Coordinates of C-alpha atoms in Angstrom, one line a residue:
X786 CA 28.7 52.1 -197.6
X787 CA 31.3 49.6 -197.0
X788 CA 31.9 51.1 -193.6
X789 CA 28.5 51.1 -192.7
X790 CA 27.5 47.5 -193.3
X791 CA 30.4 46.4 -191.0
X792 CA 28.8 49.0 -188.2
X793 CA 25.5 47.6 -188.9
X794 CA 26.8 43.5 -188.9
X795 CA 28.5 44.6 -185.4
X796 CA 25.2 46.2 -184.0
X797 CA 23.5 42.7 -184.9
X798 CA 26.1 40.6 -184.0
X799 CA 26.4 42.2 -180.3
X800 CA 22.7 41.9 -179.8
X801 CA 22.9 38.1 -180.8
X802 CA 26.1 37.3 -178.8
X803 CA 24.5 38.9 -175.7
X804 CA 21.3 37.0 -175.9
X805 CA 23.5 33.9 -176.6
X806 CA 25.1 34.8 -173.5
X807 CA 21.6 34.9 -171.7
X808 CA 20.6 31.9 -172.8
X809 CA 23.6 30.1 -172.0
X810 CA 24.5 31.8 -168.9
X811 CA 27.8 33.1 -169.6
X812 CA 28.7 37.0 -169.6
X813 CA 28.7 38.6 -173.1
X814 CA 31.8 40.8 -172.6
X815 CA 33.8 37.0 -172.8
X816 CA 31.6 36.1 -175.8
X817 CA 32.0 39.5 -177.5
X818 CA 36.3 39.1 -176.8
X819 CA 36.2 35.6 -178.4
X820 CA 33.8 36.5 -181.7
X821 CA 36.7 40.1 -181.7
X822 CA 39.4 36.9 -181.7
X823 CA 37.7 35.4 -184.3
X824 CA 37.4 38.0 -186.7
X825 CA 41.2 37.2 -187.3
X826 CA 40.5 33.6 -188.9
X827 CA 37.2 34.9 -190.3
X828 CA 37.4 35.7 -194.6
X829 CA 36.0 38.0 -196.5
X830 CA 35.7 40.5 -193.9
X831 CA 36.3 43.9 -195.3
X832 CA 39.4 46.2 -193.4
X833 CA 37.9 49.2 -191.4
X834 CA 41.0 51.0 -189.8
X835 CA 39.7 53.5 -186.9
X836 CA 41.8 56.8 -187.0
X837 CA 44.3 55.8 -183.6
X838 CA 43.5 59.3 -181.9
X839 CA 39.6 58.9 -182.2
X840 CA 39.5 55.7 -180.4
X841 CA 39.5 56.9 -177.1
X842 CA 37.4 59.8 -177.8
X843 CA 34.9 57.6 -179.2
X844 CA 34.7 54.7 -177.1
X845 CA 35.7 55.7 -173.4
X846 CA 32.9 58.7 -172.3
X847 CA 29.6 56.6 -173.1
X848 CA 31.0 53.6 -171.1
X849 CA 32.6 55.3 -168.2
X850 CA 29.5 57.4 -168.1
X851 CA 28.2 54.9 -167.8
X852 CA 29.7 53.3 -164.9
X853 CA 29.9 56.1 -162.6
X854 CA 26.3 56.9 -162.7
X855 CA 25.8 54.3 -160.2
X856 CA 27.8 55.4 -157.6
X857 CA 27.5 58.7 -154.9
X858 CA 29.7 60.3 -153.1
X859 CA 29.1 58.3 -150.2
X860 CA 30.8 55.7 -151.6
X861 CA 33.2 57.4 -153.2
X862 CA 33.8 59.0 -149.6
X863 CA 33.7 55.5 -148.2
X864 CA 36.1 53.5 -150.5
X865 CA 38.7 56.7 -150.9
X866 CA 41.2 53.8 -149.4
X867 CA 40.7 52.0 -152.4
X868 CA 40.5 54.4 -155.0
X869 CA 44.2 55.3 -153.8
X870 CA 45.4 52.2 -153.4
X871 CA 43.8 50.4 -156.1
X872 CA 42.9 52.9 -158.5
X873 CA 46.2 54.7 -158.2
X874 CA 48.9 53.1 -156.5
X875 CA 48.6 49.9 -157.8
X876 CA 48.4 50.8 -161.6
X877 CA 51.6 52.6 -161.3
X878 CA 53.4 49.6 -159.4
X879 CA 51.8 46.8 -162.3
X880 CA 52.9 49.7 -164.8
X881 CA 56.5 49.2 -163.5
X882 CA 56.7 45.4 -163.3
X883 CA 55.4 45.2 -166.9
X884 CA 57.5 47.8 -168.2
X885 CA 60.7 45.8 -166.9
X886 CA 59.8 42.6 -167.4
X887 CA 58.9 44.4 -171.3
X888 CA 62.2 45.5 -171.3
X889 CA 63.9 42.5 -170.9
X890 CA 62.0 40.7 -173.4
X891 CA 61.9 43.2 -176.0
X892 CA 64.9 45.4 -175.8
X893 CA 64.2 47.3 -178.7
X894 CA 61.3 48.8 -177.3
X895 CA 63.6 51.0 -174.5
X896 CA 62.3 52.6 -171.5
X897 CA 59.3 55.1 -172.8
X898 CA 58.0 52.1 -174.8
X899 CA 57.8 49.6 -172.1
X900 CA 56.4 51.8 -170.0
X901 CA 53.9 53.0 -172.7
X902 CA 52.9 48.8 -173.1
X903 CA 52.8 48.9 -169.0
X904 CA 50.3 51.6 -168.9
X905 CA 48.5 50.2 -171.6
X906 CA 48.3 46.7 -169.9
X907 CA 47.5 48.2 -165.7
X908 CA 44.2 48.8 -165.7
X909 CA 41.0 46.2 -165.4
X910 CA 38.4 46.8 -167.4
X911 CA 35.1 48.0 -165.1
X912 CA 32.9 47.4 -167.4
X913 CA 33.7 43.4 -168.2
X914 CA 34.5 42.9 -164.3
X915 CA 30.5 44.6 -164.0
X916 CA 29.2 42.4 -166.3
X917 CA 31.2 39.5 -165.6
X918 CA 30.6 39.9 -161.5
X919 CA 26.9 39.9 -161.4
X920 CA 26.2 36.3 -163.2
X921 CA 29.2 34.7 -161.4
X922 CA 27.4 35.7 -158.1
X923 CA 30.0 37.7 -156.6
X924 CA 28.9 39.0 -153.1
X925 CA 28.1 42.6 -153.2
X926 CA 30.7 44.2 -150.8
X927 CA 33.3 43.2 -153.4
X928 CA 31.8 43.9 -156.7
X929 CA 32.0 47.2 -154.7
X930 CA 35.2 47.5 -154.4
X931 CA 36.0 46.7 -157.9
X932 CA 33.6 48.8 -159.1
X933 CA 35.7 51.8 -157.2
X934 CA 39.3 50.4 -158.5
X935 CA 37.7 51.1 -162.2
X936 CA 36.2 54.5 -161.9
X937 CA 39.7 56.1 -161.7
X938 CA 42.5 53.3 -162.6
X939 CA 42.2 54.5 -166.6
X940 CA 43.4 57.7 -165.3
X941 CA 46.3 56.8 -163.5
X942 CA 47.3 54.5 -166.7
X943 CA 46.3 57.0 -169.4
X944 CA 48.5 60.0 -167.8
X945 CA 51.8 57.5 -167.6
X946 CA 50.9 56.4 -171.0
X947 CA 50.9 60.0 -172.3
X948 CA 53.5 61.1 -170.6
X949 CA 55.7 58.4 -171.7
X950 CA 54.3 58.5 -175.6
X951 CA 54.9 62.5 -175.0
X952 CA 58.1 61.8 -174.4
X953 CA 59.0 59.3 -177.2
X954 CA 57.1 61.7 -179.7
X955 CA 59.3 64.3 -178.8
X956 CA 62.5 62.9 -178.2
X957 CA 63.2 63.9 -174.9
X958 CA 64.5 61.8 -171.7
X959 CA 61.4 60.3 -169.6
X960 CA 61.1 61.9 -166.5
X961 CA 59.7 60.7 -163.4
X962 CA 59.4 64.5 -161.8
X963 CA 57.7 65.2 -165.1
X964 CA 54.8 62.6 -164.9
X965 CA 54.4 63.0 -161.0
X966 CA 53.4 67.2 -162.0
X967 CA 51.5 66.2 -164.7
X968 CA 49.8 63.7 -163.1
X969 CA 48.8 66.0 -160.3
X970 CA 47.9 68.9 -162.3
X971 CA 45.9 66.5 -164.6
X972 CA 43.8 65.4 -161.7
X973 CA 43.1 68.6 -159.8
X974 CA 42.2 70.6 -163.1
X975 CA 40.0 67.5 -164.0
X976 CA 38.1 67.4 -160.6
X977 CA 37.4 71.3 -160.7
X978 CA 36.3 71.3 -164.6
X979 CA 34.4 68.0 -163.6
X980 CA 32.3 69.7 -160.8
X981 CA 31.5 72.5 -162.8
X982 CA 30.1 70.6 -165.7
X983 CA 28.0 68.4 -163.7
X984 CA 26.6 71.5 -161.5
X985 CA 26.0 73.3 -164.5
X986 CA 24.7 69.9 -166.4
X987 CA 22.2 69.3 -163.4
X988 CA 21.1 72.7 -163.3
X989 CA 20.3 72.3 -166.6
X990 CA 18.5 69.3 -166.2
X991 CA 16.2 70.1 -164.2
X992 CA 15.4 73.1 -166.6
X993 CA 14.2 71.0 -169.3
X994 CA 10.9 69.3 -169.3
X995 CA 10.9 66.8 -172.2
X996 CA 12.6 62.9 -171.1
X997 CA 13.9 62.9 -174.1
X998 CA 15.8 65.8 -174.0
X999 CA 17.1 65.2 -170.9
X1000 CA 18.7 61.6 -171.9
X1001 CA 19.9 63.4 -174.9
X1002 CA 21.9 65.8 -172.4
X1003 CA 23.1 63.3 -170.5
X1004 CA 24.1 61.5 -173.7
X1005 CA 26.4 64.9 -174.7
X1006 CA 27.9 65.7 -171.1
X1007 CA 30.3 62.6 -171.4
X1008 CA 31.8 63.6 -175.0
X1009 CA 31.7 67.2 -173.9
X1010 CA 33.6 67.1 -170.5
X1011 CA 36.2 64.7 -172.2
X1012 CA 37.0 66.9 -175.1
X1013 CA 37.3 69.9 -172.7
X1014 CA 39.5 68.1 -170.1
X1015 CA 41.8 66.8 -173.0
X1016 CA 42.1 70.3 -174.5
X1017 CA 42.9 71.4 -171.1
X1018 CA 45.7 68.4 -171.2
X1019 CA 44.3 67.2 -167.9
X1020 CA 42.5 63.5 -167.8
X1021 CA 39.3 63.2 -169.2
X1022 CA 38.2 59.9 -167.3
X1023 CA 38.4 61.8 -163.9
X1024 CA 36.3 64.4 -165.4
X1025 CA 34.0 62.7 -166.5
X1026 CA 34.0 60.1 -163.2
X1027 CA 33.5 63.5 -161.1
X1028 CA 30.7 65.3 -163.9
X1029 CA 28.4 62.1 -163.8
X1030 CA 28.6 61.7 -159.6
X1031 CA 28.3 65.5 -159.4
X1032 CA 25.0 65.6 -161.8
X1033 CA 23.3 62.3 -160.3
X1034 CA 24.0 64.1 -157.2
X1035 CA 22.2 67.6 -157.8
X1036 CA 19.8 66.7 -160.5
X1037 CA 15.5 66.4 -159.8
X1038 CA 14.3 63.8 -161.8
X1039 CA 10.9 62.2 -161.5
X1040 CA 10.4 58.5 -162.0
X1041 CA 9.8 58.4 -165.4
X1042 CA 13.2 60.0 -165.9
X1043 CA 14.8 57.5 -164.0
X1044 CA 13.3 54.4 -165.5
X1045 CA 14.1 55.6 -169.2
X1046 CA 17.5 57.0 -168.4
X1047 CA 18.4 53.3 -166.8
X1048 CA 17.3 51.8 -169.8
X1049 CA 18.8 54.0 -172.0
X1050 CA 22.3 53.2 -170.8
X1051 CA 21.9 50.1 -170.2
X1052 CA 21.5 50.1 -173.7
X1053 CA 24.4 52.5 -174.4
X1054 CA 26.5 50.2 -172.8
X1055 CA 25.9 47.5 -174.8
X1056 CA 26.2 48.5 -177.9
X1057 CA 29.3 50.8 -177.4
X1058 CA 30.8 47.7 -176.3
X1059 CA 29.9 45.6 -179.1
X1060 CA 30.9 48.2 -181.5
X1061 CA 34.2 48.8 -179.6
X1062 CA 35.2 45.4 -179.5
X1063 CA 34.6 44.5 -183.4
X1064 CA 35.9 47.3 -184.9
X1065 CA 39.2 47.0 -182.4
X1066 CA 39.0 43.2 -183.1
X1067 CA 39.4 43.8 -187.4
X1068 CA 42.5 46.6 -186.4
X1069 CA 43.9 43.8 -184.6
X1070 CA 43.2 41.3 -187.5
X1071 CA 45.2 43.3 -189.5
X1072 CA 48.2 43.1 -186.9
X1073 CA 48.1 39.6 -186.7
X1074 CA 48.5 39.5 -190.4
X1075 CA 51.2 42.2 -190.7
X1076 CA 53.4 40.4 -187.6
X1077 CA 54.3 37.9 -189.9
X1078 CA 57.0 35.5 -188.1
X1079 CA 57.3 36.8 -184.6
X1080 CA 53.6 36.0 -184.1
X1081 CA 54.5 33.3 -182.1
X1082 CA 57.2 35.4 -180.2
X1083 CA 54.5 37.8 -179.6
X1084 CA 52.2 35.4 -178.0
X1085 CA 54.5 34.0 -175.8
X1086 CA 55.7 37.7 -174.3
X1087 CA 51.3 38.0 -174.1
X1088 CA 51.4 35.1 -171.4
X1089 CA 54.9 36.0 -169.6
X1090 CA 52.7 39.8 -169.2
X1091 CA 49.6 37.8 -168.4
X1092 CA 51.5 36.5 -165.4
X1093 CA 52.9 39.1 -164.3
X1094 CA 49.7 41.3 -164.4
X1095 CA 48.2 38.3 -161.9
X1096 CA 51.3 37.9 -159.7
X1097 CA 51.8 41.8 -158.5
X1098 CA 47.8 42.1 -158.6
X1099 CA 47.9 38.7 -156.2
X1100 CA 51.0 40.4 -154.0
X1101 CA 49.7 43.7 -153.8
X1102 CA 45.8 42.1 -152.9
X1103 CA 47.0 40.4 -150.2
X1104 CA 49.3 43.6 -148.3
X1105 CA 46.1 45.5 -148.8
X1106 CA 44.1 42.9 -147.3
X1107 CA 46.3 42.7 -144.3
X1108 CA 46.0 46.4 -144.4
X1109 CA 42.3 46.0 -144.1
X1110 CA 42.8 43.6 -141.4
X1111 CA 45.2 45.5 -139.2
X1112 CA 42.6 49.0 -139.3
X1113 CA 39.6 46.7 -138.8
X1114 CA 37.9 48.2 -141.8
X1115 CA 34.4 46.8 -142.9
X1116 CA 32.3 46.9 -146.1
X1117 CA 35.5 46.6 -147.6
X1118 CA 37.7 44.1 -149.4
X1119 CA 39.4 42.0 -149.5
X1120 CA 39.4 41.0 -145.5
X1121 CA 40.5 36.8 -145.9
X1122 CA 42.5 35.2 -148.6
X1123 CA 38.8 33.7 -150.2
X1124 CA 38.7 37.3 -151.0
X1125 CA 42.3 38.1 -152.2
X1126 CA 42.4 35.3 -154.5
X1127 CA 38.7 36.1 -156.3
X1128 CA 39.6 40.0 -156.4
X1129 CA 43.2 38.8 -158.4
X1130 CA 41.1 36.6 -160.7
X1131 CA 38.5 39.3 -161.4
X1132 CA 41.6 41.8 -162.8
X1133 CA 40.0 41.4 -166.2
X1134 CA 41.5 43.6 -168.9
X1135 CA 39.1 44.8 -171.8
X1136 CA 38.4 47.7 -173.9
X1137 CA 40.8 50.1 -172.6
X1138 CA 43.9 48.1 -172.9
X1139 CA 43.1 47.4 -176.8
X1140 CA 42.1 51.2 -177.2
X1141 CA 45.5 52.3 -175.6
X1142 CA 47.5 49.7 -177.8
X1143 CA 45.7 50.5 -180.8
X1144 CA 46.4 54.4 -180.0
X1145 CA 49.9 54.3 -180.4
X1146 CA 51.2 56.0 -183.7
X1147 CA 52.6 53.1 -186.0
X1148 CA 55.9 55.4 -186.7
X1149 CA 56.6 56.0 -182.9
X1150 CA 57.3 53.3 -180.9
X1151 CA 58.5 50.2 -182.0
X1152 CA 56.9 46.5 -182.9
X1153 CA 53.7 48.3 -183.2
X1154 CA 52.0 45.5 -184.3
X1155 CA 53.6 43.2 -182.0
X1156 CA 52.1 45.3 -179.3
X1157 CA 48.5 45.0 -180.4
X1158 CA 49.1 40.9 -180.8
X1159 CA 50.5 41.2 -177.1
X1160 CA 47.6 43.1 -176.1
X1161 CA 45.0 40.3 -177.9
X1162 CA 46.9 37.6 -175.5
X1163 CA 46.8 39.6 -172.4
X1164 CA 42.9 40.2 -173.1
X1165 CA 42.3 36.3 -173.5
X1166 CA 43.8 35.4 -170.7
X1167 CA 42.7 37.7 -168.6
X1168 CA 39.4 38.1 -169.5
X1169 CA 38.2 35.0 -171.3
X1170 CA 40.1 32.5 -168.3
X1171 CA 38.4 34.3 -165.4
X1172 CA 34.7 35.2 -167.0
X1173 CA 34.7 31.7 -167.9
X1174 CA 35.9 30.1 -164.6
X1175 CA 34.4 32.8 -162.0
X1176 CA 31.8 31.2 -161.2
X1177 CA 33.3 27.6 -160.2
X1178 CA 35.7 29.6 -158.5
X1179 CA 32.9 31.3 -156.2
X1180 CA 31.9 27.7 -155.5
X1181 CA 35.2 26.7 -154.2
X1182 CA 35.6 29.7 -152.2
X1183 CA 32.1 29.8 -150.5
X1184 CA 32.5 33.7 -150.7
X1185 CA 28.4 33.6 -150.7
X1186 CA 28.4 32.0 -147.1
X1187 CA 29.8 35.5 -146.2
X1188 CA 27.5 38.2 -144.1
X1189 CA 25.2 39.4 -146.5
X1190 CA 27.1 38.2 -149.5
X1191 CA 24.1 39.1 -151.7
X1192 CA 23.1 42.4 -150.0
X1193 CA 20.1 40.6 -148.9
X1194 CA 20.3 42.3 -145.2
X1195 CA 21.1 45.8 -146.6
X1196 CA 18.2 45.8 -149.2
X1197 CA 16.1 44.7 -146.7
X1198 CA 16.6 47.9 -144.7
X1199 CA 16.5 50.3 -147.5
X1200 CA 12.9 48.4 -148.2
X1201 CA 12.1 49.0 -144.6
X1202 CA 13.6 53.3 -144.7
X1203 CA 11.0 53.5 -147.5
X1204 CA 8.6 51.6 -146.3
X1205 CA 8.1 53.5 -142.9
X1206 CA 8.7 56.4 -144.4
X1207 CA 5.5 56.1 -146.9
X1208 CA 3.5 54.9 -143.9
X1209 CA 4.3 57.8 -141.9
X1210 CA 2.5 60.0 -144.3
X1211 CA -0.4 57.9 -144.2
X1212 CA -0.3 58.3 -140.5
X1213 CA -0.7 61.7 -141.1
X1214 CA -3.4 62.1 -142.5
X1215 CA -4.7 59.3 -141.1
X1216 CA -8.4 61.2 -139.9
X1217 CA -9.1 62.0 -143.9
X1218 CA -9.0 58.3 -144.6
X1219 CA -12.1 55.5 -144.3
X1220 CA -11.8 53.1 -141.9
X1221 CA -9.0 50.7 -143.3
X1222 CA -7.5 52.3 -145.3
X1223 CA -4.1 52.9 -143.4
X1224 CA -3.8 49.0 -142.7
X1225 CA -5.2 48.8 -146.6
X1226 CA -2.2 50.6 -147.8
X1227 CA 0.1 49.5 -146.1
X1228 CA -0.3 45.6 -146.9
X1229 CA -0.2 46.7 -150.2
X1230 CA 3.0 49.2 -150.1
X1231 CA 4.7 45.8 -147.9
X1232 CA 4.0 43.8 -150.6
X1233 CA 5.2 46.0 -153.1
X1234 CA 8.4 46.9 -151.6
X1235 CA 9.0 43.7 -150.1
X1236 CA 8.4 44.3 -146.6
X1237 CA 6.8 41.8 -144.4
X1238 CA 3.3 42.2 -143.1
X1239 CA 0.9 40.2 -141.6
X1240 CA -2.1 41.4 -144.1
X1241 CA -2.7 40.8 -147.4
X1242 CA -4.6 43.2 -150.0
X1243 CA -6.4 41.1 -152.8
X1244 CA -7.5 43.3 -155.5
X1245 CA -11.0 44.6 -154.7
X1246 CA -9.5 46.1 -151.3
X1247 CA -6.7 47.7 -153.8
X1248 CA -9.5 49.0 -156.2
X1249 CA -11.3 50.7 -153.5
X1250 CA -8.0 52.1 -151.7
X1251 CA -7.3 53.8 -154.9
X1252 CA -10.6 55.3 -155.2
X1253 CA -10.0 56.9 -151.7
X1254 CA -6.4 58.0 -151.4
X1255 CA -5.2 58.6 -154.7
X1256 CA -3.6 62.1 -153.5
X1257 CA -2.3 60.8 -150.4
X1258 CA -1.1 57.4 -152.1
X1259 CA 1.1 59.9 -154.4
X1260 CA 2.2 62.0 -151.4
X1261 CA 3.1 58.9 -149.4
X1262 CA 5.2 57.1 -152.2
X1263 CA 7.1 60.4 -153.3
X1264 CA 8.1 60.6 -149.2
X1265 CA 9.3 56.8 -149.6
X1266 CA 11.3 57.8 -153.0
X1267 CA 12.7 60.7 -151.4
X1268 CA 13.8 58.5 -148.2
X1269 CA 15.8 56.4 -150.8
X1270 CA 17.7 59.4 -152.5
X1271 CA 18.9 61.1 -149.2
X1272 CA 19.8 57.5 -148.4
X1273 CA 22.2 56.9 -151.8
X1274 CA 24.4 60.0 -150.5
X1275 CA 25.1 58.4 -147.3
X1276 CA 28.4 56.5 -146.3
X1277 CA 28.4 53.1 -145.9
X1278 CA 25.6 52.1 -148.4
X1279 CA 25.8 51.0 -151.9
X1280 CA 23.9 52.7 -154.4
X1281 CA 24.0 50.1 -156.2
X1282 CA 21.2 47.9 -154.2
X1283 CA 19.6 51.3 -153.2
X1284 CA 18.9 52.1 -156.8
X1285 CA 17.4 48.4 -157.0
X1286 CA 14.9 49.4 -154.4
X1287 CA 14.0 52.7 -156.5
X1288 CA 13.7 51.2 -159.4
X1289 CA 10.5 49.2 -157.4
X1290 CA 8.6 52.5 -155.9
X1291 CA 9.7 54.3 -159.1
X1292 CA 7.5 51.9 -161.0
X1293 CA 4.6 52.3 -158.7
X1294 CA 4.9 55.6 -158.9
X1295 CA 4.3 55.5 -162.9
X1296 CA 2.0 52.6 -162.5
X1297 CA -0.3 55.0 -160.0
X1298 CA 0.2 57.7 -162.3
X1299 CA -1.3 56.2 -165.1
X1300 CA -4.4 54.7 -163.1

């Protein structure tokens, strides 16, 4: 019962710390890693010890499920640069400065530890840098490309952090031959079992009638695929990356289905993080408490790792930005130093680092609890400092004077796709119609949508359209919704400001369903 009371005071204290957030106008992911810090000084709150090999398990599906239900394969296709380069490549180079800076400053911990604290420490969170982004105002074509670097970056750092505790466990030399094979068989075996299970998820999908149901499914597939890929030893967060693209790919669902399912992990989202972060915040309590005198010794290795996560992210930014620069690659970033500077401040470590740490048997590596207290420091720094400083950085950088900062321009034509496309079924059946009623429907569909028109439709015109061309109304908004789908698959646009404009004609889809 004990247990359950501190899960329940977790729910409620997430929901309060992200309306405080709201309200305030700072992102909740910072506000839920400073109430996790100040569970340490907090008393009388009861010890609640998570098993270490059910944290990621637990905690990792959901929210990267999450995350990679927004994207397509066009943008996958598009940013495959900066999946490689960011998502990849530079996790293993930050793994290696850590682990030898690690090494210097904590000898005892040898080679397979450091490089277990590296691989702990590489990756950004996606899910604080998405929260974070949106408030601070960060222009689209880079939330982009930090949205990419976190679909697959927990892969890269979760293989070298197996291999290496694999390794240690067994008392065997690291080797570098070894992690390159397992890293590659872990990634092909993932991307094969993660295409069947999102074929086979979609096909079953669209199978069911009942909404419910069909969140419920899409509420399994994450836990399922994870469990298989990991029995399979091959990474679970690339299966699951390539099962929810895969699924959102093949899968029919109406409007309805669309509008619940985005609330319903919005949801998710929230309250797997909340819970995350408390529960991980009273196992690191108990660190801090069992550290004892090299607290202090602890924090300051937290900062020297804090700067050296910012320093190689800085360097390596700015070679991939002249990268950019010399191919002439657009809709990418970074392409100026503006850029560089806000994508190296936006490295924000979160749940995975602390889930990694926290992972680690007690009786296998070394300073155990040293490493979760390192972990804490790395996680205020660099996610506390930049959530709370983002957005008077954007104003110094005047990234939003870029073109189409806000994806104002590209909304605007995805408006326009659907817009003409609706119109061109009215224009179709255009001799069933009164007098009108074309013009009628398409002031309102513009105004709707968000499409300039000269007309305007007040609300008797509407009342009388709807009388008329309630069948073709349907017809014409299902051609505009489907115009908007084919459109989410295509290279070069984001699917995240395409699913903003479907989120408007799904509505009036329900809203003329129900009238």
């Amino acid at each position: 019962m004990e247990a359950l009371l501190v899960v329940m005071g977790v729910l409620l204290a997430t929901m309060i710390v992200v309306a405080i957030g709201d309200r305030i106008g700072l992102p909740w992911p910072v506000l839920l890693t400073l109430v996790a810090a100040a569970t340490m000084v907090l008393p009388g709150i009861p010890e609640l010890k998570i098993p270490p090999e059910l944290i990621l398990p637990i905690f990792i599906p959901p929210l990267l499920w999450a995350l990679a239900r927004r994207t397509s394969w066009g943008q996958i296709k598009e940013q495959r640069a900066t999946l490689l380069s960011l998502s990849v490549l530079l996790v293993f180079a930050t793994t290696g400065a850590v682990a030898g800076v690690s090494m210097w400053l904590l000898p005892s911990l040898g080679l397979a530890g450091a490089i277990i604290l590296g691989a702990a420490l590489a990756p950004p969170d996606p899910v604080a840098v998405d929260a974070v982004a949106e408030p601070a105002g960060v222009p689209r074509r880079l939330t982009s490309t930090l949205q990419s670097e976190g679909l697959f970056n927990d892969a890269a750092s979760i293989v070298a952090f197996h291999v290496a505790l694999g390794a240690l466990t067994a008392g065997e030399d690291l080797s570098f031959q070894t992690g390159i094979e397992e890293f590659l068989y872990s990634a092909v075996v993932a991307t094969v079992l993660g295409l069947v299970i999102g074929f086979c998820a979609a096909k079953l999908t669209d199978w069911m009638h009942s909404t419910v149901a069909r969140n419920a499914l899409s509420w399994v597939i994450p836990f399922v695929t994870y469990v298989v890929a990991e029995e399979l030893h091959a990474s679970g967060v690339i299966a699951i990356v390539i099962a929810a693209v895969e699924m959102n790919s093949r899968v029919s669902v109406n409007a309805e289905d669309r509008l619940t399912g985005h609330a319903f992990w919005e949801t998710v989202e929230m309250l797997f993080t909340g819970v995350a972060f408390g529960l991980i915040g009273l196992s690191v309590r108990d660190a801090v408490n069992e550290v004892g005198s090299e607290l202090w010794h602890a924090v300051f290795v937290g900062v020297v790792l804090s700067l050296v996560l910012i320093v190689v992210r800085f360097a390596w930014m700015w070679l991939y930005c002249k990268w950019n620069i010399h191919k002439r690659r657009k809709n990418v970033a970074p392409l100026r130093l503006q850029e560089v500077l806000l994508l190296t401040w936006a490295g924000m470590r979160g749940l995975v680092t602390l889930a990694l740490v926290l992972s680690i048997p007690m009786d296998v590596v070394p300073l155990h609890h040293e490493l979760t207290v390192i972990a804490l420091v790395v996680l205020l720094i660099t996610m506390v400092l930049p959530g709370l400083t983002l957005p008077w950085l954007m104003r110094q950088l005047s990234l939003e004077r870029g073109p189409d900062a806000h994806g104002d321009i590209a909304r605007a034509a995805l408006s326009k796709r659907a817009h003409d496309a609706a119109v061109e079924v009215l224009h179709r059946h255009a001799e069933e119609l009164p007098v009108g009623t074309v013009a009628s429907f398409q002031a309102w569909l513009s105004r709707e949508i968000g499409v300039e028109h000269v007309d305007v439709l007040d609300d008797e015109r509407f009342d009388e359209l709807r009388r008329h061309v309630a069948g073709i109304r349907a017809e014409a908004l299902t051609a505009a919704q489907q115009e908007l789908l084919d459109a989410r698959q295509e290279r070069g646009i984001d699917p995240a400001i395409v699913d903003e404009v479907l989120h408007t004609v799904d509505r009036m889809i329900v809203a003329s369903r129900r009238h």
